[in-house]
CSV table of C-alpha atoms in Angstrom, one decimal:
chain,number,residue,atom,x,y,z
A,1,MET,CA,84.4,70.3,115.1
A,2,SER,CA,85.5,71.7,118.4
A,3,THR,CA,83.8,74.5,120.3
A,4,GLY,CA,86.6,77.0,119.4
A,5,SER,CA,86.2,76.3,115.7
A,6,GLU,CA,82.4,76.7,115.9
A,7,LEU,CA,82.8,80.0,117.7
A,8,LEU,CA,85.4,81.2,115.2
A,9,GLY,CA,83.1,80.2,112.3
A,10,GLY,CA,80.2,82.1,113.9
A,11,VAL,CA,82.2,85.2,114.4
A,12,LEU,CA,83.4,85.1,110.8
A,13,VAL,CA,79.8,84.7,109.5
A,14,LEU,CA,78.7,87.7,111.7
A,15,CYS,CA,81.6,89.8,110.4
A,16,MET,CA,80.8,89.0,106.8
A,17,ALA,CA,77.1,89.8,107.3
A,18,PHE,CA,78.0,93.2,108.9
A,19,GLY,CA,80.4,93.9,106.0
A,20,ALA,CA,77.8,93.1,103.4
A,21,TRP,CA,75.2,95.3,105.2
A,22,ARG,CA,77.7,98.2,105.5
A,23,ALA,CA,78.6,97.9,101.9
A,24,THR,CA,75.0,98.3,100.8
A,25,HIS,CA,74.3,101.2,103.2
A,26,ASP,CA,77.5,103.2,103.2
A,27,GLY,CA,77.4,106.5,101.3
A,28,ARG,CA,73.6,106.5,100.6
A,29,VAL,CA,71.9,109.8,101.0
A,30,ARG,CA,68.9,109.4,103.2
A,31,ALA,CA,66.2,111.9,103.9
A,32,SER,CA,66.6,113.5,107.3
A,33,GLY,CA,63.8,112.9,109.7
A,34,PRO,CA,62.9,114.8,112.8
A,35,VAL,CA,65.6,115.2,115.5
A,36,PRO,CA,64.9,113.3,118.7
A,37,GLY,CA,64.0,115.6,121.6
A,38,PRO,CA,61.8,118.7,122.2
A,39,SER,CA,62.4,120.2,118.7
A,40,SER,CA,61.3,118.2,115.7
A,41,VAL,CA,63.1,120.6,113.3
A,42,ARG,CA,66.7,119.8,112.2
A,43,PRO,CA,69.0,122.7,113.2
A,44,ALA,CA,70.0,125.0,110.4
A,45,VAL,CA,73.6,125.8,109.5
A,46,ALA,CA,74.1,129.5,109.4
A,47,PRO,CA,76.2,130.9,106.6
A,48,HIS,CA,78.8,132.3,109.0
A,49,GLU,CA,79.4,128.8,110.3
A,50,VAL,CA,80.7,127.7,106.9
A,51,HIS,CA,82.4,131.0,105.9
A,52,GLY,CA,79.3,132.3,104.1
A,53,LEU,CA,79.6,129.6,101.5
A,54,LEU,CA,76.0,128.2,101.3
A,55,GLY,CA,74.8,127.6,97.8
A,56,GLU,CA,71.9,129.5,96.3
A,57,ARG,CA,69.7,126.4,96.0
A,58,ALA,CA,71.5,123.7,98.0
A,59,THR,CA,74.7,122.9,99.8
A,60,LEU,CA,76.7,119.7,100.1
A,61,LEU,CA,78.3,120.1,103.5
A,62,GLN,CA,81.1,117.5,104.0
A,63,PHE,CA,82.7,116.7,107.3
A,64,SER,CA,86.2,115.3,106.9
A,65,SER,CA,89.3,114.6,109.0
A,66,ALA,CA,93.0,114.7,108.1
A,67,PHE,CA,93.7,111.0,107.9
A,68,CYS,CA,90.4,109.9,106.3
A,69,ALA,CA,91.0,108.1,103.0
A,70,PRO,CA,87.3,107.9,102.0
A,71,CYS,CA,87.1,111.7,102.6
A,72,ARG,CA,89.2,112.3,99.5
A,73,THR,CA,86.8,110.2,97.4
A,74,ALA,CA,83.8,112.0,98.8
A,75,ARG,CA,85.5,115.4,98.1
A,76,ALA,CA,86.0,114.5,94.4
A,77,VAL,CA,82.4,113.2,94.0
A,78,LEU,CA,80.8,116.1,95.8
A,79,SER,CA,82.8,118.7,94.0
A,80,ARG,CA,81.9,117.2,90.6
A,81,VAL,CA,78.2,117.1,91.4
A,82,ALA,CA,78.2,120.7,92.7
A,83,ASP,CA,80.0,121.8,89.5
A,84,GLU,CA,77.4,120.1,87.4
A,85,LEU,CA,74.3,121.7,89.1
A,86,PRO,CA,73.7,125.4,89.1
A,87,GLY,CA,73.2,127.0,92.5
A,88,VAL,CA,74.7,124.0,94.4
A,89,ALA,CA,77.8,124.5,96.5
A,90,HIS,CA,80.2,121.9,98.1
A,91,VAL,CA,81.7,123.0,101.4
A,92,GLU,CA,84.2,120.9,103.3
A,93,VAL,CA,84.6,121.3,107.0
A,94,ASP,CA,87.4,119.8,109.1
A,95,ALA,CA,85.6,117.9,111.8
A,96,GLU,CA,88.4,118.2,114.3
A,97,SER,CA,88.5,122.0,114.1
A,98,ARG,CA,84.7,122.4,114.3
A,99,LEU,CA,83.7,120.2,117.1
A,100,ASP,CA,80.8,122.6,118.0
A,101,LEU,CA,79.2,121.8,114.6
A,102,VAL,CA,80.0,118.1,114.8
A,103,ARG,CA,78.2,117.9,118.2
A,104,ARG,CA,75.3,120.1,117.3
A,105,LEU,CA,74.6,118.2,114.0
A,106,GLY,CA,75.2,114.7,115.4
A,107,ILE,CA,78.2,113.8,113.2
A,108,THR,CA,79.5,110.5,114.3
A,109,ARG,CA,82.0,109.6,111.6
A,110,THR,CA,83.9,111.0,108.6
A,111,PRO,CA,83.1,111.5,105.9
A,112,THR,CA,79.6,112.5,106.6
A,113,THR,CA,77.8,114.7,104.1
A,114,LEU,CA,74.7,116.8,104.8
A,115,VAL,CA,72.4,118.0,102.1
A,116,LEU,CA,71.2,121.5,103.0
A,117,ASP,CA,68.5,123.5,101.4
A,118,ALA,CA,68.9,127.2,100.5
A,119,ALA,CA,68.1,128.2,104.1
A,120,GLY,CA,70.8,125.8,105.5
A,121,ARG,CA,68.3,123.3,106.9
A,122,GLU,CA,69.4,119.6,106.7
A,123,VAL,CA,67.2,117.6,104.3
A,124,GLY,CA,69.5,114.6,103.7
A,125,ARG,CA,72.5,112.9,105.1
A,126,ALA,CA,75.1,110.3,103.9
A,127,ALA,CA,77.7,108.6,106.1
A,128,GLY,CA,80.7,107.3,104.1
A,129,ALA,CA,81.8,108.1,100.6
A,130,PRO,CA,78.7,108.7,98.5
A,131,ARG,CA,78.3,107.8,94.8
A,132,ALA,CA,77.5,110.7,92.4
A,133,GLU,CA,74.1,109.2,91.5
A,134,ASP,CA,73.1,108.9,95.1
A,135,VAL,CA,74.0,112.6,95.7
A,136,ARG,CA,72.0,113.7,92.7
A,137,ARG,CA,69.0,111.7,93.9
A,138,GLY,CA,69.3,113.2,97.3
A,139,LEU,CA,69.3,116.7,95.8
A,140,VAL,CA,66.1,116.2,93.8
A,141,PRO,CA,63.6,117.3,96.5
A,142,VAL,CA,65.6,120.5,97.2
A,143,LEU,CA,66.3,121.4,93.6
A,144,ALA,CA,62.7,120.7,92.6
A,145,SER,CA,61.5,123.3,95.1
A,146,THR,CA,63.8,126.1,93.9
A,147,GLN,CA,64.5,127.8,90.6
A,148,ALA,CA,67.9,127.6,88.9
A,149,PRO,CA,69.8,130.9,89.1
């Protein structure tokens, strides 16, 4: 085998490994830890920043962009979950038109979904199109601490 073929084979193996890793991690809702820096509290999203549309118990805040195919899948999943659970709202934000929020909240790709508590604090985050069961699982800590309306 020549050196070029070995290099190509190595690159293919690395690409396949990255693809497998990404497939298992994409769309999973993870609990949000402290923000690096002087403040250890994740910044809250004020109701006026999302047109006053925060849910009574929780909000699924989706950042999307115009040409993002997985954003359409995320929209359908998040809307369905929000419709199933009382007091949960789904709010979609165009990332391109709200760069202030994108920067402040550390959004690096679309779709990204933030799970917010009733006060607008981030308690979970998913990058990529989430699955409904992962979203429901991510909402459990928030919903357990609040009463249904």
